[in-house]
Short mmCIF file of C-alpha atoms in Angstrom, two decimals:
data_model
loop_
_atom_site.label_atom_id
_atom_site.label_comp_id
_atom_site.label_asym_id
_atom_site.label_seq_id
_atom_site.Cartn_x
_atom_site.Cartn_y
_atom_site.Cartn_z
CA UNK O 1 -125.50 14.74 43.17
CA UNK O 2 -122.67 16.20 45.29
CA UNK O 3 -124.98 17.11 48.25
CA UNK O 4 -126.61 13.62 48.25
CA UNK O 5 -123.29 11.78 48.24
CA UNK O 6 -121.93 14.15 51.08
CA UNK O 7 -124.92 13.53 53.30
CA UNK O 8 -124.57 9.73 52.86
CA UNK O 9 -120.85 9.87 53.67
CA UNK O 10 -121.42 11.88 56.76
CA UNK O 11 -124.33 9.63 57.94
CA UNK O 12 -122.06 6.43 57.41
CA UNK O 13 -119.26 8.01 59.35
CA UNK O 14 -121.40 9.13 62.19
CA UNK O 15 -122.91 5.69 62.62
CA UNK O 16 -119.46 3.87 62.66
CA UNK O 17 -118.51 4.41 66.30
CA UNK O 18 -121.95 3.53 67.76
CA UNK O 19 -122.17 0.26 65.73
CA UNK O 20 -118.50 -0.55 66.45
CA UNK O 21 -119.14 -0.30 70.20
CA UNK O 22 -122.20 -2.31 69.88
CA UNK O 23 -120.79 -5.31 68.00
CA UNK O 24 -117.66 -5.45 70.36
CA UNK O 25 -119.63 -7.28 72.95
CA UNK O 26 -121.02 -9.91 70.54
CA UNK O 27 -120.24 -13.49 71.38
CA UNK O 28 -117.43 -15.30 69.55
CA UNK O 29 -118.26 -16.40 66.06
CA UNK O 30 -119.05 -19.82 65.00
CA UNK O 31 -116.28 -22.39 65.05
CA UNK O 32 -113.88 -22.16 62.20
CA UNK O 33 -112.97 -25.34 60.04
CA UNK O 34 -109.45 -24.28 59.47
CA UNK O 35 -106.58 -21.98 60.80
CA UNK O 36 -106.35 -19.51 58.08
CA UNK O 37 -109.87 -19.90 56.74
CA UNK O 38 -111.32 -20.76 53.18
CA UNK O 39 -114.04 -22.69 51.59
CA UNK O 40 -117.53 -21.20 51.01
CA UNK O 41 -119.22 -23.86 53.08
CA UNK O 42 -118.35 -22.33 56.34
CA UNK O 43 -117.94 -18.62 55.43
CA UNK O 44 -119.41 -15.77 53.30
CA UNK O 45 -116.85 -14.96 50.58
CA UNK O 46 -118.63 -12.64 48.32
CA UNK O 47 -119.60 -9.13 48.85
CA UNK O 48 -120.48 -5.75 47.15
CA UNK O 49 -119.72 -2.36 48.03
CA UNK O 50 -120.54 1.26 46.98
CA UNK O 51 -118.71 4.40 47.92
CA UNK O 52 -118.25 7.94 47.12
CA UNK O 53 -115.55 10.65 47.80
CA UNK O 54 -113.10 13.21 46.26
CA UNK O 55 -110.95 13.08 43.20
CA UNK O 56 -107.77 14.94 42.38
CA UNK O 57 -105.40 14.89 39.32
CA UNK O 58 -102.59 13.88 41.60
CA UNK O 59 -101.21 11.30 43.85
CA UNK O 60 -99.35 11.16 47.13
CA UNK O 61 -96.58 9.21 45.43
CA UNK O 62 -95.62 10.65 42.25
CA UNK O 63 -97.07 14.21 42.48
CA UNK O 64 -99.30 16.09 40.02
CA UNK O 65 -99.79 16.08 36.29
CA UNK O 66 -99.13 18.82 33.67
CA UNK O 67 -101.03 21.59 35.80
CA UNK O 68 -99.53 23.38 38.65
CA UNK O 69 -102.60 23.23 40.80
CA UNK O 70 -104.90 20.10 41.44
CA UNK O 71 -108.57 20.95 42.23
CA UNK O 72 -110.66 18.82 44.25
CA UNK O 73 -113.63 17.26 42.55
CA UNK O 74 -116.09 14.33 43.26
CA UNK O 75 -116.11 10.63 42.45
CA UNK O 76 -118.27 7.54 43.06
CA UNK O 77 -117.72 3.84 42.66
CA UNK O 78 -118.93 0.25 43.37
CA UNK O 79 -117.31 -3.09 43.39
CA UNK O 80 -117.71 -6.89 43.80
CA UNK O 81 -115.28 -8.85 45.82
CA UNK O 82 -114.44 -12.59 46.31
CA UNK O 83 -112.69 -13.31 49.42
CA UNK O 84 -110.28 -16.39 48.57
CA UNK O 85 -108.40 -16.46 51.91
CA UNK O 86 -108.89 -14.41 55.15
CA UNK O 87 -106.00 -12.16 54.07
CA UNK O 88 -106.39 -12.06 50.33
CA UNK O 89 -109.34 -11.32 47.87
CA UNK O 90 -110.05 -10.28 44.32
CA UNK O 91 -112.11 -7.23 43.76
CA UNK O 92 -113.60 -5.91 40.65
CA UNK O 93 -114.03 -2.09 40.67
CA UNK O 94 -116.03 0.53 38.76
CA UNK O 95 -115.42 4.19 39.28
CA UNK O 96 -116.72 7.36 37.86
CA UNK O 97 -116.37 11.14 38.39
CA UNK O 98 -114.60 14.36 37.38
CA UNK O 99 -111.10 15.72 37.61
CA UNK O 100 -110.08 19.41 37.47
CA UNK O 101 -106.96 21.43 37.46
CA UNK O 102 -105.45 24.78 36.49
CA UNK O 103 -102.18 26.74 36.35
CA UNK O 104 -102.93 29.17 39.14
CA UNK O 105 -100.20 28.03 41.34
CA UNK O 106 -96.83 29.70 41.10
CA UNK O 107 -93.78 27.94 40.08
CA UNK O 108 -90.88 27.37 42.59
CA UNK O 109 -89.20 30.65 41.51
CA UNK O 110 -92.29 32.52 42.23
CA UNK O 111 -93.15 33.20 38.56
CA UNK O 112 -96.63 32.27 36.96
CA UNK O 113 -96.47 29.32 34.60
CA UNK O 114 -96.50 30.28 30.99
CA UNK O 115 -98.10 27.31 29.32
CA UNK O 116 -100.45 26.67 26.32
CA UNK O 117 -103.48 25.51 28.29
CA UNK O 118 -104.55 27.22 31.52
CA UNK O 119 -107.10 24.72 32.90
CA UNK O 120 -108.89 21.49 32.26
CA UNK O 121 -111.91 19.45 33.26
CA UNK O 122 -111.98 15.64 32.52
CA UNK O 123 -115.19 13.78 32.83
CA UNK O 124 -114.14 10.36 34.07
CA UNK O 125 -116.87 8.32 32.49
CA UNK O 126 -115.78 5.04 33.88
CA UNK O 127 -112.92 2.89 35.14
CA UNK O 128 -113.00 -0.86 35.45
CA UNK O 129 -110.22 -2.69 37.12
CA UNK O 130 -109.41 -5.91 38.86
CA UNK O 131 -107.18 -5.88 42.14
CA UNK O 132 -105.67 -8.31 44.60
CA UNK O 133 -106.52 -7.03 48.14
CA UNK O 134 -104.23 -7.95 50.92
CA UNK O 135 -105.71 -7.69 54.64
CA UNK O 136 -103.38 -7.17 57.68
CA UNK O 137 -103.57 -6.05 61.22
CA UNK O 138 -107.10 -7.61 61.87
CA UNK O 139 -106.68 -8.63 65.43
CA UNK O 140 -108.64 -7.40 68.42
CA UNK O 141 -107.46 -9.47 71.38
CA UNK O 142 -109.67 -7.50 73.83
CA UNK O 143 -112.98 -9.07 72.34
CA UNK O 144 -111.51 -11.90 70.47
CA UNK O 145 -113.22 -10.75 67.32
CA UNK O 146 -111.67 -8.01 64.89
CA UNK O 147 -113.57 -4.83 64.61
CA UNK O 148 -111.17 -3.12 62.22
CA UNK O 149 -108.47 -4.16 59.56
CA UNK O 150 -106.03 -2.35 57.45
CA UNK O 151 -105.70 -3.30 53.75
CA UNK O 152 -103.80 -2.49 50.64
CA UNK O 153 -104.51 -3.27 46.91
CA UNK O 154 -102.92 -3.26 43.54
CA UNK O 155 -104.33 -4.31 40.24
CA UNK O 156 -104.85 -3.17 36.56
CA UNK O 157 -107.63 -2.18 34.41
CA UNK O 158 -109.12 0.24 31.80
CA UNK O 159 -110.44 3.88 32.10
CA UNK O 160 -112.70 5.73 29.65
CA UNK O 161 -112.76 9.62 29.76
CA UNK O 162 -113.01 12.78 27.83
CA UNK O 163 -111.13 15.95 28.78
CA UNK O 164 -112.13 19.51 28.10
CA UNK O 165 -109.49 22.20 28.05
CA UNK O 166 -109.29 25.83 28.07
CA UNK O 167 -106.21 27.24 26.19
CA UNK O 168 -104.52 30.43 27.52
CA UNK O 169 -106.80 33.36 26.61
CA UNK O 170 -109.20 31.27 24.69
CA UNK O 171 -112.49 29.42 25.35
CA UNK O 172 -113.06 25.82 26.39
CA UNK O 173 -112.74 23.02 23.67
CA UNK O 174 -112.86 19.33 23.63
CA UNK O 175 -109.23 17.91 23.77
CA UNK O 176 -110.30 14.92 21.40
CA UNK O 177 -112.99 15.44 18.72
CA UNK O 178 -113.60 11.66 18.32
CA UNK O 179 -115.12 11.08 21.73
CA UNK O 180 -113.80 8.89 24.60
CA UNK O 181 -110.22 8.26 25.31
CA UNK O 182 -109.36 4.80 26.75
CA UNK O 183 -106.23 3.96 28.59
CA UNK O 184 -104.79 1.22 30.72
CA UNK O 185 -104.53 2.11 34.52
CA UNK O 186 -102.74 0.57 37.39
CA UNK O 187 -104.67 1.26 40.70
CA UNK O 188 -102.56 1.01 43.91
CA UNK O 189 -104.51 1.82 47.15
CA UNK O 190 -104.80 1.37 50.91
CA UNK O 191 -107.58 1.78 53.49
CA UNK O 192 -109.16 0.93 56.86
CA UNK O 193 -112.33 -1.20 57.11
CA UNK O 194 -114.69 -1.41 60.21
CA UNK O 195 -117.06 -4.26 60.94
CA UNK O 196 -120.27 -2.56 61.68
CA UNK O 197 -122.23 -5.87 62.05
CA UNK O 198 -122.29 -9.43 60.69
CA UNK O 199 -123.17 -8.38 57.05
CA UNK O 200 -122.24 -4.59 56.57
CA UNK O 201 -118.69 -2.85 56.85
CA UNK O 202 -117.56 0.78 56.74
CA UNK O 203 -114.90 1.10 54.13
CA UNK O 204 -112.59 4.25 54.17
CA UNK O 205 -109.88 4.16 51.47
CA UNK O 206 -107.48 5.93 49.12
CA UNK O 207 -106.32 4.85 45.57
CA UNK O 208 -103.77 6.18 43.34
CA UNK O 209 -104.43 5.48 39.62
CA UNK O 210 -101.35 5.47 37.21
CA UNK O 211 -102.34 5.79 33.59
CA UNK O 212 -100.57 4.43 30.68
CA UNK O 213 -100.56 7.70 28.64
CA UNK O 214 -100.48 11.58 28.94
CA UNK O 215 -104.19 12.35 27.90
CA UNK O 216 -105.85 12.46 31.05
CA UNK O 217 -105.73 16.33 31.50
CA UNK O 218 -105.81 17.13 27.68
CA UNK O 219 -102.46 18.66 27.95
CA UNK O 220 -98.93 17.08 27.31
CA UNK O 221 -96.20 18.79 29.09
CA UNK O 222 -93.04 17.04 29.71
CA UNK O 223 -92.44 13.13 29.57
CA UNK O 224 -94.30 11.87 32.69
CA UNK O 225 -97.48 9.79 32.38
CA UNK O 226 -100.69 11.04 33.90
CA UNK O 227 -102.28 9.87 37.23
CA UNK O 228 -105.22 10.63 39.46
CA UNK O 229 -106.31 9.72 42.97
CA UNK O 230 -109.80 8.85 44.57
CA UNK O 231 -110.26 9.11 48.36
CA UNK O 232 -113.52 7.55 49.46
CA UNK O 233 -115.97 6.38 52.21
CA UNK O 234 -118.34 3.51 51.55
CA UNK O 235 -120.33 0.54 52.64
CA UNK O 236 -119.64 -2.98 52.01
CA UNK O 237 -122.33 -5.66 52.11
CA UNK O 238 -121.55 -9.40 52.57
CA UNK O 239 -123.64 -11.86 50.47
CA UNK O 240 -125.04 -15.17 51.67
CA UNK O 241 -126.63 -16.62 54.75
CA UNK O 242 -126.31 -14.36 57.90
CA UNK O 243 -125.45 -17.52 59.98
CA UNK O 244 -122.04 -17.72 58.47
CA UNK O 245 -119.28 -15.32 59.34
CA UNK O 246 -117.46 -13.37 56.83
CA UNK O 247 -114.12 -14.85 55.76
CA UNK O 248 -112.31 -11.44 55.74
CA UNK O 249 -112.95 -11.15 59.58
CA UNK O 250 -111.65 -14.64 60.34
CA UNK O 251 -109.27 -14.25 63.34
CA UNK O 252 -106.66 -16.87 62.58
CA UNK O 253 -104.47 -16.21 65.65
CA UNK O 254 -107.41 -16.40 68.08
CA UNK O 255 -108.31 -19.75 66.55
CA UNK O 256 -104.80 -20.85 66.94
CA UNK O 257 -104.96 -19.75 70.45
CA UNK O 258 -108.16 -21.63 71.24
CA UNK O 259 -106.78 -24.79 69.62
CA UNK O 260 -103.60 -24.48 71.85
CA UNK O 261 -105.61 -23.88 74.99
CA UNK O 262 -107.72 -26.82 74.33
CA UNK O 263 -104.66 -29.07 73.82
CA UNK O 264 -103.09 -27.65 76.99
CA UNK O 265 -106.15 -28.54 78.90
CA UNK O 266 -106.45 -31.98 77.48
CA UNK O 267 -102.73 -32.70 78.16
CA UNK O 268 -102.98 -31.48 81.72
CA UNK O 269 -105.95 -33.62 82.49
CA UNK O 270 -103.96 -36.66 81.11
CA UNK O 271 -101.03 -35.69 83.16
CA UNK O 272 -103.08 -35.43 86.27
CA UNK O 273 -104.56 -38.77 85.81
CA UNK O 274 -101.09 -40.38 85.05
CA UNK O 275 -99.38 -38.87 88.01
CA UNK O 276 -101.23 -39.81 91.09
CA UNK O 277 -98.22 -39.42 93.26
CA UNK O 278 -98.24 -35.74 93.77
CA UNK O 279 -95.20 -35.84 96.17
CA UNK O 280 -93.03 -37.68 93.42
CA UNK O 281 -94.21 -35.09 90.82
CA UNK O 282 -93.24 -32.26 93.04
CA UNK O 283 -89.68 -33.95 93.60
CA UNK O 284 -89.26 -34.16 89.80
CA UNK O 285 -90.20 -30.47 89.28
CA UNK O 286 -87.88 -29.33 92.04
CA UNK O 287 -85.14 -31.51 90.37
CA UNK O 288 -85.87 -29.80 87.09
CA UNK O 289 -85.57 -26.42 88.56
CA UNK O 290 -82.37 -27.00 90.36
CA UNK O 291 -79.33 -24.99 89.01
CA UNK O 292 -76.37 -25.51 91.29
CA UNK O 293 -73.95 -23.22 89.65
CA UNK O 294 -76.46 -20.38 88.98
CA UNK O 295 -75.82 -20.06 85.40
CA UNK O 296 -79.58 -20.24 84.43
CA UNK O 297 -79.42 -23.80 82.87
CA UNK O 298 -80.95 -26.56 85.05
CA UNK O 299 -78.60 -29.38 86.25
CA UNK O 300 -80.48 -31.95 84.13
CA UNK O 301 -79.51 -30.13 80.90
CA UNK O 302 -76.12 -28.52 82.26
CA UNK O 303 -73.19 -30.16 80.51
CA UNK O 304 -70.83 -28.04 82.32
CA UNK O 305 -72.03 -27.94 85.94
CA UNK O 306 -69.12 -26.09 87.51
CA UNK O 307 -69.25 -22.83 85.52
CA UNK O 308 -67.64 -19.94 87.29
CA UNK O 309 -69.97 -17.17 88.45
CA UNK O 310 -70.52 -14.33 86.02
CA UNK O 311 -69.49 -16.53 83.03
CA UNK O 312 -71.92 -16.18 80.11
CA UNK O 313 -73.20 -19.71 78.84
CA UNK O 314 -74.90 -21.23 75.93
CA UNK O 315 -78.02 -23.46 75.94
CA UNK O 316 -76.13 -26.54 77.21
CA UNK O 317 -74.53 -24.57 80.21
CA UNK O 318 -71.13 -24.46 78.86
CA UNK O 319 -69.15 -21.06 78.79
CA UNK O 320 -69.38 -18.99 75.64
CA UNK O 321 -66.02 -18.13 74.06
CA UNK O 322 -64.68 -14.87 75.51
CA UNK O 323 -64.08 -11.94 72.95
CA UNK O 324 -60.56 -11.30 72.09
CA UNK O 325 -58.78 -8.34 73.39
CA UNK O 326 -58.54 -5.56 70.80
CA UNK O 327 -55.05 -4.26 70.45
CA UNK O 328 -54.73 -0.52 70.42
CA UNK O 329 -54.09 0.92 66.81
CA UNK O 330 -50.68 1.55 65.58
CA UNK O 331 -49.73 5.24 65.51
CA UNK O 332 -49.11 6.33 62.02
CA UNK O 333 -46.52 9.19 61.51
CA UNK O 334 -47.39 11.70 58.74
CA UNK O 335 -44.16 12.56 56.87
CA UNK O 336 -43.18 15.68 55.09
CA UNK O 337 -43.65 13.73 51.84
CA UNK O 338 -47.28 13.06 52.84
CA UNK O 339 -47.81 16.76 53.37
CA UNK O 340 -46.12 17.62 50.06
CA UNK O 341 -48.46 15.28 48.35
CA UNK O 342 -51.46 16.93 49.92
CA UNK O 343 -50.37 20.24 48.97
CA UNK O 344 -49.81 19.22 45.43
CA UNK O 345 -53.48 17.80 45.34
CA UNK O 346 -54.62 21.22 46.62
CA UNK O 347 -52.70 23.29 44.05
CA UNK O 348 -53.86 21.00 41.12
CA UNK O 349 -57.56 20.92 42.15
CA UNK O 350 -59.79 22.75 39.88
CA UNK O 351 -63.49 22.84 39.28
CA UNK O 352 -65.85 23.75 36.49
CA UNK O 353 -66.64 27.48 36.66
CA UNK O 354 -69.56 28.08 39.24
CA UNK O 355 -70.00 24.35 39.66
CA UNK O 356 -68.91 21.43 41.90
CA UNK O 357 -67.55 19.39 39.07
CA UNK O 358 -63.95 18.43 39.31
CA UNK O 359 -61.92 18.89 36.27
CA UNK O 360 -60.18 15.70 34.95
CA UNK O 361 -56.72 17.23 35.27
CA UNK O 362 -57.14 17.03 39.11
CA UNK O 363 -57.77 13.31 39.15
CA UNK O 364 -54.04 12.15 39.13
CA UNK O 365 -53.23 14.20 42.44
CA UNK O 366 -56.42 13.24 44.11
CA UNK O 367 -55.75 9.41 43.30
CA UNK O 368 -52.52 9.80 45.21
CA UNK O 369 -54.25 11.32 48.19
CA UNK O 370 -56.72 8.39 48.10
CA UNK O 371 -53.79 5.92 48.16
CA UNK O 372 -52.22 7.57 51.06
CA UNK O 373 -55.35 7.69 53.28
CA UNK O 374 -56.08 3.89 52.57
CA UNK O 375 -52.48 3.00 53.09
CA UNK O 376 -51.87 4.80 56.28
CA UNK O 377 -55.65 4.73 57.58
CA UNK O 378 -55.50 8.46 57.91
CA UNK O 379 -58.41 10.91 58.37
CA UNK O 380 -59.00 13.94 56.21
CA UNK O 381 -60.74 17.32 56.76
CA UNK O 382 -62.00 19.17 53.45
CA UNK O 383 -62.82 22.84 53.94
CA UNK O 384 -64.39 24.59 50.85
CA UNK O 385 -64.11 28.30 50.37
CA UNK O 386 -65.16 30.72 47.75
CA UNK O 387 -64.58 34.57 46.98
CA UNK O 388 -67.22 37.21 47.73
CA UNK O 389 -68.51 37.35 44.20
CA UNK O 390 -72.30 36.59 44.14
CA UNK O 391 -74.96 35.62 46.69
CA UNK O 392 -73.61 34.55 50.19
CA UNK O 393 -76.05 31.63 50.53
CA UNK O 394 -75.16 30.42 47.11
CA UNK O 395 -71.48 30.80 47.91
CA UNK O 396 -72.03 28.82 50.95
CA UNK O 397 -73.78 25.94 49.15
CA UNK O 398 -71.25 25.99 46.42
CA UNK O 399 -68.25 25.71 48.79
CA UNK O 400 -70.14 22.78 50.73
CA UNK O 401 -70.81 21.04 47.36
CA UNK O 402 -67.37 21.31 46.25
CA UNK O 403 -65.92 19.75 49.45
CA UNK O 404 -68.44 16.88 49.11
CA UNK O 405 -67.59 16.56 45.56
CA UNK O 406 -63.90 15.84 46.51
CA UNK O 407 -65.17 13.49 49.38
CA UNK O 408 -67.21 11.62 46.87
CA UNK O 409 -64.38 11.13 44.54
CA UNK O 410 -62.12 9.93 47.26
CA UNK O 411 -64.61 7.40 48.64
CA UNK O 412 -65.14 6.11 45.05
CA UNK O 413 -61.48 5.30 45.21
CA UNK O 414 -61.83 3.11 48.16
CA UNK O 415 -61.46 5.57 51.17
CA UNK O 416 -63.60 4.97 54.18
CA UNK O 417 -66.27 7.69 54.15
CA UNK O 418 -66.08 7.92 57.96
CA UNK O 419 -62.51 9.04 57.53
CA UNK O 420 -63.50 12.13 55.62
CA UNK O 421 -65.30 15.40 56.99
CA UNK O 422 -66.45 17.79 54.36
CA UNK O 423 -67.44 21.35 55.37
CA UNK O 424 -68.27 24.46 53.52
CA UNK O 425 -67.55 27.98 54.77
CA UNK O 426 -68.42 30.04 51.79
CA UNK O 427 -66.81 33.51 51.61
CA UNK O 428 -66.44 33.94 55.35
CA UNK O 429 -62.70 32.92 55.52
CA UNK O 430 -60.66 34.63 52.77
CA UNK O 431 -56.88 34.27 52.73
CA UNK O 432 -56.29 37.18 50.28
CA UNK O 433 -58.15 40.29 49.22
CA UNK O 434 -61.12 39.92 47.13
CA UNK O 435 -60.58 43.28 45.38
CA UNK O 436 -58.33 41.73 42.86
CA UNK O 437 -58.68 38.94 40.39
CA UNK O 438 -55.55 37.23 41.86
CA UNK O 439 -56.91 37.39 45.38
CA UNK O 440 -60.23 36.05 44.35
CA UNK O 441 -58.59 32.97 42.62
CA UNK O 442 -56.58 32.31 45.99
CA UNK O 443 -59.90 32.36 47.87
CA UNK O 444 -61.66 29.90 45.60
CA UNK O 445 -60.10 26.80 47.23
CA UNK O 446 -60.66 23.59 49.09
CA UNK O 447 -58.22 23.01 51.89
CA UNK O 448 -57.01 19.46 52.86
CA UNK O 449 -56.02 18.59 56.55
CA UNK O 450 -54.82 15.10 57.15
CA UNK O 451 -54.58 13.69 60.67
#
């Protein structure tokens, strides 16, 4: 099954470039009845598709399930689609396959996961869903006929599956003894489609399926619901008469361009017939283009014909209001009382042990600093420091987090965040010896510098 499906996908992808080049020289399709398309009388609106590809018990947005490693497996599917507008369709999908995963990947700290189940394999017997598909970027101006389109889809449905799990140190067993599990799913996907010819398209896509439960892998670990993904390649076949174009490839901008070009040609012919006196027409055009004051607005439309050179004007040729001259900022003097207020905040600042959480007893003095900064529009530099106890990298991060914590508190009190600079120096700038408890206490600090 896997080898047959793989050969089918490789053949389809190999044929795609050749067929795309061949179709790009085809003539413009039949005339369209409306700008945005619609109506089964002029287009083929129904199609079916088959596909095959790979599955995984993880998604690009949302991560994996309850196992540390998602294993690649296979899947297959088919769908029927109704194209309502050239950019929107309804698609009914069926999909089946298998999903695999185990606990072989190490955790973030380098340790092996110690979980009750070490691997699983789920037989995805079927999924049935109905999705809305939105087409965009389907324009190819070079040949006036789209050869590729991007699409996105979202919908809802139901999945039926049966997981088999292998407990740690045990043998494989069925997760549920009563057979199939059925749960709601929300499929969200995207892909690219290539028009191979007038009745067949190459479809490359990726779908993320979010289930309404935590049974997909037969193991409940944490509170997150399970999900799985399906990346596929397939063929889509349009149903109906081959004399009609596919609605999904209808090029609305090209139709609009043709209509406007036809109107332009018709109006030009009428204008040429109505203006036999070419000399008068040339004089009128010259008058229309005359701009005596050089402001970019023709004299006919210029309500202020004597604009000074270099002045910026509006659509009627009148000068725009000139920007007000910004006065230099008033210099603010930092007083001794201001500095005492800041020193008081430094002396009263305390954090939870080994954390960046500010203790409530420090709030009052920090509120006074926030009031000073906003009242006098001052700037503040925060420098976080630690003693040399513990890991240097952790100390550097802790000092930075504590400075950022003070900044966040002051910003929450209305201080402009661009006026505060928060920096962490770790254990590299002690002001006392680290050999005594008193010295280490002095080194654990956040310095305030106002300017």
